[in-house]
Amino acid sequence: MRKNMNKKSVRTRRIKEYDAYHHIKPTQYAHAYESITRSARIAQAQGVSTCPVLLISSMDVDALCACKMLQDLLKQDSIKYRVIPVSGWKELSKVADQIRDPNSGYKEVLLLNLGGQVNLWEFFELPSRVRLHVIDSHRPYALENVFKSGIDFKEYEDDPEDAPELVVWDDGHVIEDLQEEKTAFEAIRFMPDSDSDNSDEDSSEDELGMGYGRRDDDDDEEEEERDDQSQGSDQEKSHKRKKKKKNASPKPAGLTRRERHRFRARLQKYYDSGTYFGQSVACQIYLLVTLKSAEDNELLWYVLPSLTHSYPIEQVLAIIGLTYQFTSSLIDRETYDAQVTLFQREVERINILPRDAGTTQSCQVKLLGPDDRNIRLSEELRFTLFRHWNLYDSMFHSGYVAGKLKLWREKGRKNLQGLFAKMGISLLQCQQSYTHMDMDLKRTLTEKVESIAPEYGLFELSFPSFVRAYGYQSVLSASDCIECISAILEVATGVKLDFNSLHGGHGTVSIDDQGQTGTLWDCGRGVRRWTELNDNTTSQVTVEKENIAADGSKAPGEPSAKSSKSQKEEVWWVQNFWIASDALSTDPTILRAALPLSMALHKSIIRQGTSMLDKQSIKTLRSFRLAVIKEGPDLQIFTHPATLTRLGLWLVDAVRDLIGAAGTSKNNGRTKKNIAKSFPFVIASLDDARDCYLVVGVNGAMQYGDVRKNKFGAAFQEAAHVSGARARHDRFEECIVEVRKDDLMNFVQKLHLSL
């Protein structure tokens, strides 16, 4: 009997723990991580699994920074893990099959910046004793992940420890913002329909919200009386039935039509409001690090770039994650500034610097010596890679400067030259490398820019950020790191990229699908012919990595050395992921080698955008603006969703002021509120090899620094359904879709009507 009591108490504790961990608050991150390590150690000690922890990362800077921090934490705790990068739902589905394999041995699975927008209970069909952690900045959440258990505990009544779990690492969004959605979701899920279709009697109560949970006791008494009369010949059964009714719990009250309609409308409004982003996942993991008191400057650094786009490595990673969100227009300026203030305190706490070296309002950073690895708060200019490029090119390739000065026009380029002249900078100075500019000019550059730039409409040329020193080498800002990591993820291998116009370039990226001869960017170690590497590159790249035991043993389920043709086609982006992962280390060699790669990518983006503006190939429709890329030397580059999104954001920056000016003139100088809300933009690029178009929807804000929710996800799905277009939505971002080449125009027409 005591054994049964213990089993019952274990089951009760299990259910309570499960309910408490269905979504966890930031203050519970450390406890959740402890449960991960405890479960992994038990599995390793019992020989149940040789690799109990699986990290599944999306292909973006924020997720990569979070993944690096988690790897460091798991290594410190001697936990074996495996990392698998995925670029879309198709690859994630394959990983889900591995998890369901009883021989895989995975006990703790962590999703990094992916998965939160779909019902993961249905997608993964989790096996017993597997816990799935969702750490995702994408919003809105699928409410099934947050408020629904997804399993029947009766199946695990004999052994409650076998029940699978799903844990959402919340940043405070659920508790603060989703209480009405929670009420609506639980009402529709748990409350049956009302027995009576006539809800007139409840109409006044419904309007006041009082009909919820109402029960008519008189009707129950009449039903009981009729039952007793019909069974009057059997008094014993009637007595038992009455006793059973008294002891039984009351049935849940039904929902009236009006209540059900109201709750469904609330949920529909929640999902139709559009996609947006919450806290950077790198910042969430850094919070875990601080709660564990395992502070590291590197981790802090990599959190900041994901916010712009510590504990020395932890601080670095966290800063990168934050900056990535800001520079990629995923969060607004107000949110970014609030996060920067918090990280400033962390930087000042961990990096002990002299007062005159801790914060800089100048582009020039005071270095303390060859061993200086400190992070400093800095007021960064919106110039692309300006510390590593020349001043003219860095301003020319800035989306903000290009949009304000209209640099795709001859008049705009003359205005840029006039700006330099007013600042007292000769064309010779601004066209030479920043490192060779006069020291006095470097020290006064920020002051000169801020005093002259407003005359040209450049009012927001700087933003607070962070830089990191590497001895006497040039410093790297969070934005610099984001540019380099993004370029590696997008074009380090797999496409051809022109380096000829760059000074000091390391070759051209040209891992060609057809095996053609070319030169290869190989992390700055020199340039070799692609034909020399063709046989080696694919065989050296694996789809997944793990920390292997000292004896060399590997976890079960390791893929065979022979890859299928489809795996070879996809291997380039997997290789890019691991190169980017290696770049996020204390040694900045790969990051610095990627600077020319990032510059070449920027040149391709601006060249394509300028060409589209010159040719006036952007169509203005009633609901959005449309740009289609069908040809050009850089066509292959824009088959990558992140690169095409970058081009879309640059075009939004370029024509934002034109739209605002047009809206103001049409309304006699008074801009209407509906005009100033958002700026929808759709850009499509042809992928000849796959006979389809990659389509990206961007919803820019009319005010620089603001962010608007993106409603293209639902609109794309509706347009594909109504038009019958052959479309595939395989990316984790809902605003990205692939449409068959012949179906694009029909798809666009229906999209025009659905928005």
JSON list of C-alpha atoms in Angstrom, two decimals, residues 502-685:
[
{"chain": "A", "resi": 502, "resn": "LEU", "atom": "CA", "xyz": [38.04, 45.29, -53.15]},
{"chain": "A", "resi": 503, "resn": "HIS", "atom": "CA", "xyz": [41.48, 46.16, -51.88]},
{"chain": "A", "resi": 504, "resn": "GLY", "atom": "CA", "xyz": [43.07, 43.27, -50.00]},
{"chain": "A", "resi": 505, "resn": "GLY", "atom": "CA", "xyz": [40.37, 40.74, -50.88]},
{"chain": "A", "resi": 506, "resn": "HIS", "atom": "CA", "xyz": [41.10, 37.07, -50.32]},
{"chain": "A", "resi": 507, "resn": "GLY", "atom": "CA", "xyz": [39.65, 35.75, -53.57]},
{"chain": "A", "resi": 508, "resn": "THR", "atom": "CA", "xyz": [36.14, 35.09, -54.80]},
{"chain": "A", "resi": 509, "resn": "VAL", "atom": "CA", "xyz": [33.58, 32.80, -53.32]},
{"chain": "A", "resi": 510, "resn": "SER", "atom": "CA", "xyz": [32.81, 30.27, -55.99]},
{"chain": "A", "resi": 511, "resn": "ILE", "atom": "CA", "xyz": [31.86, 26.84, -54.77]},
{"chain": "A", "resi": 512, "resn": "ASP", "atom": "CA", "xyz": [29.88, 26.24, -57.93]},
{"chain": "A", "resi": 513, "resn": "ASP", "atom": "CA", "xyz": [27.08, 23.68, -58.10]},
{"chain": "A", "resi": 514, "resn": "GLN", "atom": "CA", "xyz": [28.28, 22.74, -61.58]},
{"chain": "A", "resi": 515, "resn": "GLY", "atom": "CA", "xyz": [31.86, 22.21, -60.42]},
{"chain": "A", "resi": 516, "resn": "GLN", "atom": "CA", "xyz": [33.21, 25.02, -62.56]},
{"chain": "A", "resi": 517, "resn": "THR", "atom": "CA", "xyz": [36.68, 26.39, -62.02]},
{"chain": "A", "resi": 518, "resn": "GLY", "atom": "CA", "xyz": [36.93, 29.46, -59.82]},
{"chain": "A", "resi": 519, "resn": "THR", "atom": "CA", "xyz": [38.58, 30.83, -56.72]},
{"chain": "A", "resi": 520, "resn": "LEU", "atom": "CA", "xyz": [37.49, 30.16, -53.17]},
{"chain": "A", "resi": 521, "resn": "TRP", "atom": "CA", "xyz": [37.31, 32.26, -50.03]},
{"chain": "A", "resi": 522, "resn": "ASP", "atom": "CA", "xyz": [38.86, 29.99, -47.43]},
{"chain": "A", "resi": 523, "resn": "CYS", "atom": "CA", "xyz": [38.86, 32.04, -44.24]},
{"chain": "A", "resi": 524, "resn": "GLY", "atom": "CA", "xyz": [41.71, 34.28, -45.32]},
{"chain": "A", "resi": 525, "resn": "ARG", "atom": "CA", "xyz": [44.31, 31.52, -45.65]},
{"chain": "A", "resi": 526, "resn": "GLY", "atom": "CA", "xyz": [44.81, 32.22, -49.34]},
{"chain": "A", "resi": 527, "resn": "VAL", "atom": "CA", "xyz": [43.13, 31.43, -52.62]},
{"chain": "A", "resi": 528, "resn": "ARG", "atom": "CA", "xyz": [43.08, 28.02, -54.27]},
{"chain": "A", "resi": 529, "resn": "ARG", "atom": "CA", "xyz": [41.36, 26.74, -57.35]},
{"chain": "A", "resi": 530, "resn": "TRP", "atom": "CA", "xyz": [37.92, 25.25, -56.80]},
{"chain": "A", "resi": 531, "resn": "THR", "atom": "CA", "xyz": [38.86, 22.20, -58.86]},
{"chain": "A", "resi": 532, "resn": "GLU", "atom": "CA", "xyz": [41.54, 21.38, -56.29]},
{"chain": "A", "resi": 533, "resn": "LEU", "atom": "CA", "xyz": [38.99, 21.43, -53.47]},
{"chain": "A", "resi": 534, "resn": "ASN", "atom": "CA", "xyz": [36.04, 19.84, -55.22]},
{"chain": "A", "resi": 535, "resn": "ASP", "atom": "CA", "xyz": [36.80, 16.34, -54.00]},
{"chain": "A", "resi": 536, "resn": "ASN", "atom": "CA", "xyz": [37.64, 17.30, -50.44]},
{"chain": "A", "resi": 537, "resn": "THR", "atom": "CA", "xyz": [35.13, 19.93, -49.38]},
{"chain": "A", "resi": 538, "resn": "THR", "atom": "CA", "xyz": [32.01, 17.81, -49.36]},
{"chain": "A", "resi": 539, "resn": "SER", "atom": "CA", "xyz": [33.55, 14.83, -47.63]},
{"chain": "A", "resi": 540, "resn": "GLN", "atom": "CA", "xyz": [34.90, 16.95, -44.80]},
{"chain": "A", "resi": 541, "resn": "VAL", "atom": "CA", "xyz": [31.57, 18.57, -43.96]},
{"chain": "A", "resi": 542, "resn": "THR", "atom": "CA", "xyz": [29.10, 16.83, -41.69]},
{"chain": "A", "resi": 543, "resn": "VAL", "atom": "CA", "xyz": [25.49, 17.77, -41.15]},
{"chain": "A", "resi": 544, "resn": "GLU", "atom": "CA", "xyz": [25.90, 17.66, -37.39]},
{"chain": "A", "resi": 545, "resn": "LYS", "atom": "CA", "xyz": [28.61, 17.98, -34.76]},
{"chain": "A", "resi": 546, "resn": "GLU", "atom": "CA", "xyz": [29.00, 16.73, -31.25]},
{"chain": "A", "resi": 547, "resn": "ASN", "atom": "CA", "xyz": [31.51, 16.79, -28.45]},
{"chain": "A", "resi": 548, "resn": "ILE", "atom": "CA", "xyz": [32.99, 13.30, -28.61]},
{"chain": "A", "resi": 549, "resn": "ALA", "atom": "CA", "xyz": [34.23, 11.36, -25.62]},
{"chain": "A", "resi": 550, "resn": "ALA", "atom": "CA", "xyz": [37.93, 10.95, -24.97]},
{"chain": "A", "resi": 551, "resn": "ASP", "atom": "CA", "xyz": [37.85, 7.37, -26.24]},
{"chain": "A", "resi": 552, "resn": "GLY", "atom": "CA", "xyz": [36.53, 8.60, -29.58]},
{"chain": "A", "resi": 553, "resn": "SER", "atom": "CA", "xyz": [33.11, 6.99, -29.21]},
{"chain": "A", "resi": 554, "resn": "LYS", "atom": "CA", "xyz": [30.17, 8.63, -30.97]},
{"chain": "A", "resi": 555, "resn": "ALA", "atom": "CA", "xyz": [26.49, 8.78, -30.30]},
{"chain": "A", "resi": 556, "resn": "PRO", "atom": "CA", "xyz": [24.27, 6.32, -32.18]},
{"chain": "A", "resi": 557, "resn": "GLY", "atom": "CA", "xyz": [22.59, 7.44, -35.35]},
{"chain": "A", "resi": 558, "resn": "GLU", "atom": "CA", "xyz": [25.75, 8.93, -36.91]},
{"chain": "A", "resi": 559, "resn": "PRO", "atom": "CA", "xyz": [25.15, 9.45, -40.64]},
{"chain": "A", "resi": 560, "resn": "SER", "atom": "CA", "xyz": [27.15, 7.36, -43.08]},
{"chain": "A", "resi": 561, "resn": "ALA", "atom": "CA", "xyz": [30.13, 8.82, -44.90]},
{"chain": "A", "resi": 562, "resn": "LYS", "atom": "CA", "xyz": [28.38, 8.49, -48.24]},
{"chain": "A", "resi": 563, "resn": "SER", "atom": "CA", "xyz": [25.95, 11.33, -48.71]},
{"chain": "A", "resi": 564, "resn": "SER", "atom": "CA", "xyz": [23.04, 11.34, -51.06]},
{"chain": "A", "resi": 565, "resn": "LYS", "atom": "CA", "xyz": [22.85, 13.81, -53.92]},
{"chain": "A", "resi": 566, "resn": "SER", "atom": "CA", "xyz": [20.40, 16.01, -52.04]},
{"chain": "A", "resi": 567, "resn": "GLN", "atom": "CA", "xyz": [22.72, 16.13, -49.03]},
{"chain": "A", "resi": 568, "resn": "LYS", "atom": "CA", "xyz": [25.58, 17.27, -51.27]},
{"chain": "A", "resi": 569, "resn": "GLU", "atom": "CA", "xyz": [23.41, 20.06, -52.65]},
{"chain": "A", "resi": 570, "resn": "GLU", "atom": "CA", "xyz": [22.58, 21.25, -49.15]},
{"chain": "A", "resi": 571, "resn": "VAL", "atom": "CA", "xyz": [26.02, 20.78, -47.63]},
{"chain": "A", "resi": 572, "resn": "TRP", "atom": "CA", "xyz": [27.23, 24.29, -48.49]},
{"chain": "A", "resi": 573, "resn": "TRP", "atom": "CA", "xyz": [25.00, 26.05, -45.99]},
{"chain": "A", "resi": 574, "resn": "VAL", "atom": "CA", "xyz": [25.90, 23.48, -43.33]},
{"chain": "A", "resi": 575, "resn": "GLN", "atom": "CA", "xyz": [29.57, 24.21, -43.96]},
{"chain": "A", "resi": 576, "resn": "ASN", "atom": "CA", "xyz": [28.83, 27.93, -43.65]},
{"chain": "A", "resi": 577, "resn": "PHE", "atom": "CA", "xyz": [27.25, 27.31, -40.25]},
{"chain": "A", "resi": 578, "resn": "TRP", "atom": "CA", "xyz": [30.36, 25.61, -38.89]},
{"chain": "A", "resi": 579, "resn": "ILE", "atom": "CA", "xyz": [32.68, 28.26, -40.32]},
{"chain": "A", "resi": 580, "resn": "ALA", "atom": "CA", "xyz": [30.56, 30.93, -38.62]},
{"chain": "A", "resi": 581, "resn": "SER", "atom": "CA", "xyz": [30.59, 28.91, -35.41]},
{"chain": "A", "resi": 582, "resn": "ASP", "atom": "CA", "xyz": [34.38, 28.74, -35.49]},
{"chain": "A", "resi": 583, "resn": "ALA", "atom": "CA", "xyz": [34.49, 32.49, -36.12]},
{"chain": "A", "resi": 584, "resn": "LEU", "atom": "CA", "xyz": [32.68, 33.12, -32.82]},
{"chain": "A", "resi": 585, "resn": "SER", "atom": "CA", "xyz": [35.73, 32.39, -30.70]},
{"chain": "A", "resi": 586, "resn": "THR", "atom": "CA", "xyz": [38.24, 34.39, -28.70]},
{"chain": "A", "resi": 587, "resn": "ASP", "atom": "CA", "xyz": [40.51, 34.43, -31.75]},
{"chain": "A", "resi": 588, "resn": "PRO", "atom": "CA", "xyz": [39.22, 37.03, -34.27]},
{"chain": "A", "resi": 589, "resn": "THR", "atom": "CA", "xyz": [41.22, 35.63, -37.22]},
{"chain": "A", "resi": 590, "resn": "ILE", "atom": "CA", "xyz": [38.24, 34.24, -39.14]},
{"chain": "A", "resi": 591, "resn": "LEU", "atom": "CA", "xyz": [36.14, 37.32, -38.37]},
{"chain": "A", "resi": 592, "resn": "ARG", "atom": "CA", "xyz": [38.80, 39.62, -39.79]},
{"chain": "A", "resi": 593, "resn": "ALA", "atom": "CA", "xyz": [39.23, 37.36, -42.81]},
{"chain": "A", "resi": 594, "resn": "ALA", "atom": "CA", "xyz": [35.48, 37.67, -43.44]},
{"chain": "A", "resi": 595, "resn": "LEU", "atom": "CA", "xyz": [35.59, 41.47, -43.66]},
{"chain": "A", "resi": 596, "resn": "PRO", "atom": "CA", "xyz": [36.28, 41.47, -47.45]},
{"chain": "A", "resi": 597, "resn": "LEU", "atom": "CA", "xyz": [33.55, 38.85, -47.83]},
{"chain": "A", "resi": 598, "resn": "SER", "atom": "CA", "xyz": [31.05, 41.14, -46.12]},
{"chain": "A", "resi": 599, "resn": "MET", "atom": "CA", "xyz": [32.16, 44.12, -48.21]},
{"chain": "A", "resi": 600, "resn": "ALA", "atom": "CA", "xyz": [31.74, 42.16, -51.44]},
{"chain": "A", "resi": 601, "resn": "LEU", "atom": "CA", "xyz": [28.26, 41.08, -50.35]},
{"chain": "A", "resi": 602, "resn": "HIS", "atom": "CA", "xyz": [27.29, 44.68, -49.57]},
{"chain": "A", "resi": 603, "resn": "LYS", "atom": "CA", "xyz": [28.51, 45.79, -52.99]},
{"chain": "A", "resi": 604, "resn": "SER", "atom": "CA", "xyz": [26.33, 43.15, -54.66]},
{"chain": "A", "resi": 605, "resn": "ILE", "atom": "CA", "xyz": [23.27, 44.18, -52.65]},
{"chain": "A", "resi": 606, "resn": "ILE", "atom": "CA", "xyz": [23.70, 47.90, -53.32]},
{"chain": "A", "resi": 607, "resn": "ARG", "atom": "CA", "xyz": [24.51, 47.25, -57.00]},
{"chain": "A", "resi": 608, "resn": "GLN", "atom": "CA", "xyz": [21.27, 45.31, -57.40]},
{"chain": "A", "resi": 609, "resn": "GLY", "atom": "CA", "xyz": [19.20, 47.82, -55.43]},
{"chain": "A", "resi": 610, "resn": "THR", "atom": "CA", "xyz": [20.61, 50.79, -57.30]},
{"chain": "A", "resi": 611, "resn": "SER", "atom": "CA", "xyz": [19.93, 49.10, -60.63]},
{"chain": "A", "resi": 612, "resn": "MET", "atom": "CA", "xyz": [16.30, 48.50, -59.67]},
{"chain": "A", "resi": 613, "resn": "LEU", "atom": "CA", "xyz": [15.83, 52.12, -58.64]},
{"chain": "A", "resi": 614, "resn": "ASP", "atom": "CA", "xyz": [17.54, 53.45, -61.77]},
{"chain": "A", "resi": 615, "resn": "LYS", "atom": "CA", "xyz": [15.36, 51.31, -64.03]},
{"chain": "A", "resi": 616, "resn": "GLN", "atom": "CA", "xyz": [12.25, 52.13, -61.96]},
{"chain": "A", "resi": 617, "resn": "SER", "atom": "CA", "xyz": [11.45, 48.43, -61.80]},
{"chain": "A", "resi": 618, "resn": "ILE", "atom": "CA", "xyz": [9.61, 48.69, -58.47]},
{"chain": "A", "resi": 619, "resn": "LYS", "atom": "CA", "xyz": [5.86, 48.47, -59.06]},
{"chain": "A", "resi": 620, "resn": "THR", "atom": "CA", "xyz": [3.47, 50.33, -56.79]},
{"chain": "A", "resi": 621, "resn": "LEU", "atom": "CA", "xyz": [0.29, 48.34, -56.13]},
{"chain": "A", "resi": 622, "resn": "ARG", "atom": "CA", "xyz": [-2.62, 49.28, -53.92]},
{"chain": "A", "resi": 623, "resn": "SER", "atom": "CA", "xyz": [-1.53, 47.16, -50.95]},
{"chain": "A", "resi": 624, "resn": "PHE", "atom": "CA", "xyz": [2.23, 46.90, -51.34]},
{"chain": "A", "resi": 625, "resn": "ARG", "atom": "CA", "xyz": [5.22, 47.57, -53.57]},
{"chain": "A", "resi": 626, "resn": "LEU", "atom": "CA", "xyz": [6.68, 44.79, -55.68]},
{"chain": "A", "resi": 627, "resn": "ALA", "atom": "CA", "xyz": [10.18, 44.17, -57.04]},
{"chain": "A", "resi": 628, "resn": "VAL", "atom": "CA", "xyz": [11.13, 41.12, -59.11]},
{"chain": "A", "resi": 629, "resn": "ILE", "atom": "CA", "xyz": [14.70, 40.05, -59.95]},
{"chain": "A", "resi": 630, "resn": "LYS", "atom": "CA", "xyz": [14.83, 37.92, -63.10]},
{"chain": "A", "resi": 631, "resn": "GLU", "atom": "CA", "xyz": [18.40, 38.36, -64.30]},
{"chain": "A", "resi": 632, "resn": "GLY", "atom": "CA", "xyz": [21.76, 39.87, -63.50]},
{"chain": "A", "resi": 633, "resn": "PRO", "atom": "CA", "xyz": [25.29, 38.89, -62.50]},
{"chain": "A", "resi": 634, "resn": "ASP", "atom": "CA", "xyz": [24.30, 38.55, -58.83]},
{"chain": "A", "resi": 635, "resn": "LEU", "atom": "CA", "xyz": [21.13, 36.54, -59.38]},
{"chain": "A", "resi": 636, "resn": "GLN", "atom": "CA", "xyz": [22.43, 33.45, -57.59]},
{"chain": "A", "resi": 637, "resn": "ILE", "atom": "CA", "xyz": [23.31, 35.45, -54.48]},
{"chain": "A", "resi": 638, "resn": "PHE", "atom": "CA", "xyz": [19.68, 36.40, -53.92]},
{"chain": "A", "resi": 639, "resn": "THR", "atom": "CA", "xyz": [18.47, 32.81, -53.78]},
{"chain": "A", "resi": 640, "resn": "HIS", "atom": "CA", "xyz": [19.42, 32.93, -50.09]},
{"chain": "A", "resi": 641, "resn": "PRO", "atom": "CA", "xyz": [16.48, 34.22, -47.98]},
{"chain": "A", "resi": 642, "resn": "ALA", "atom": "CA", "xyz": [18.65, 36.29, -45.64]},
{"chain": "A", "resi": 643, "resn": "THR", "atom": "CA", "xyz": [20.41, 38.06, -48.52]},
{"chain": "A", "resi": 644, "resn": "LEU", "atom": "CA", "xyz": [17.13, 38.78, -50.30]},
{"chain": "A", "resi": 645, "resn": "THR", "atom": "CA", "xyz": [15.70, 40.11, -47.02]},
{"chain": "A", "resi": 646, "resn": "ARG", "atom": "CA", "xyz": [18.71, 42.41, -46.71]},
{"chain": "A", "resi": 647, "resn": "LEU", "atom": "CA", "xyz": [18.03, 43.78, -50.18]},
{"chain": "A", "resi": 648, "resn": "GLY", "atom": "CA", "xyz": [14.38, 44.32, -49.26]},
{"chain": "A", "resi": 649, "resn": "LEU", "atom": "CA", "xyz": [15.34, 46.25, -46.11]},
{"chain": "A", "resi": 650, "resn": "TRP", "atom": "CA", "xyz": [17.81, 48.38, -48.11]},
{"chain": "A", "resi": 651, "resn": "LEU", "atom": "CA", "xyz": [15.08, 49.23, -50.63]},
{"chain": "A", "resi": 652, "resn": "VAL", "atom": "CA", "xyz": [12.72, 50.14, -47.79]},
{"chain": "A", "resi": 653, "resn": "ASP", "atom": "CA", "xyz": [15.36, 52.50, -46.38]},
{"chain": "A", "resi": 654, "resn": "ALA", "atom": "CA", "xyz": [16.04, 53.91, -49.83]},
{"chain": "A", "resi": 655, "resn": "VAL", "atom": "CA", "xyz": [12.48, 54.90, -50.72]},
{"chain": "A", "resi": 656, "resn": "ARG", "atom": "CA", "xyz": [10.99, 55.51, -47.26]},
{"chain": "A", "resi": 657, "resn": "ASP", "atom": "CA", "xyz": [11.43, 59.28, -47.45]},
{"chain": "A", "resi": 658, "resn": "LEU", "atom": "CA", "xyz": [10.05, 59.37, -51.00]},
{"chain": "A", "resi": 659, "resn": "ILE", "atom": "CA", "xyz": [6.84, 57.71, -49.84]},
{"chain": "A", "resi": 660, "resn": "GLY", "atom": "CA", "xyz": [6.57, 59.98, -46.81]},
{"chain": "A", "resi": 661, "resn": "ALA", "atom": "CA", "xyz": [7.02, 63.09, -48.93]},
{"chain": "A", "resi": 662, "resn": "ALA", "atom": "CA", "xyz": [4.45, 61.90, -51.46]},
{"chain": "A", "resi": 663, "resn": "GLY", "atom": "CA", "xyz": [1.94, 61.16, -48.70]},
{"chain": "A", "resi": 664, "resn": "THR", "atom": "CA", "xyz": [2.43, 64.58, -47.15]},
{"chain": "A", "resi": 665, "resn": "SER", "atom": "CA", "xyz": [1.99, 66.47, -50.44]},
{"chain": "A", "resi": 666, "resn": "LYS", "atom": "CA", "xyz": [-1.21, 64.61, -51.25]},
{"chain": "A", "resi": 667, "resn": "ASN", "atom": "CA", "xyz": [-2.72, 65.72, -47.97]},
{"chain": "A", "resi": 668, "resn": "ASN", "atom": "CA", "xyz": [-1.70, 69.41, -48.16]},
{"chain": "A", "resi": 669, "resn": "GLY", "atom": "CA", "xyz": [1.16, 68.97, -45.73]},
{"chain": "A", "resi": 670, "resn": "ARG", "atom": "CA", "xyz": [-0.81, 66.89, -43.24]},
{"chain": "A", "resi": 671, "resn": "THR", "atom": "CA", "xyz": [0.19, 63.23, -43.20]},
{"chain": "A", "resi": 672, "resn": "LYS", "atom": "CA", "xyz": [-2.70, 60.96, -42.33]},
{"chain": "A", "resi": 673, "resn": "LYS", "atom": "CA", "xyz": [-2.29, 58.35, -39.63]},
{"chain": "A", "resi": 674, "resn": "ASN", "atom": "CA", "xyz": [-3.06, 55.47, -41.96]},
{"chain": "A", "resi": 675, "resn": "ILE", "atom": "CA", "xyz": [-0.27, 56.58, -44.31]},
{"chain": "A", "resi": 676, "resn": "ALA", "atom": "CA", "xyz": [2.34, 56.65, -41.53]},
{"chain": "A", "resi": 677, "resn": "LYS", "atom": "CA", "xyz": [1.66, 53.16, -40.18]},
{"chain": "A", "resi": 678, "resn": "SER", "atom": "CA", "xyz": [3.66, 50.82, -42.41]},
{"chain": "A", "resi": 679, "resn": "PHE", "atom": "CA", "xyz": [5.35, 50.30, -45.73]},
{"chain": "A", "resi": 680, "resn": "PRO", "atom": "CA", "xyz": [4.69, 46.76, -47.13]},
{"chain": "A", "resi": 681, "resn": "PHE", "atom": "CA", "xyz": [7.24, 45.57, -49.67]},
{"chain": "A", "resi": 682, "resn": "VAL", "atom": "CA", "xyz": [7.42, 42.27, -51.57]},
{"chain": "A", "resi": 683, "resn": "ILE", "atom": "CA", "xyz": [10.60, 41.23, -53.36]},
{"chain": "A", "resi": 684, "resn": "ALA", "atom": "CA", "xyz": [11.01, 38.08, -55.47]},
{"chain": "A", "resi": 685, "resn": "SER", "atom": "CA", "xyz": [14.16, 36.58, -56.97]}
]
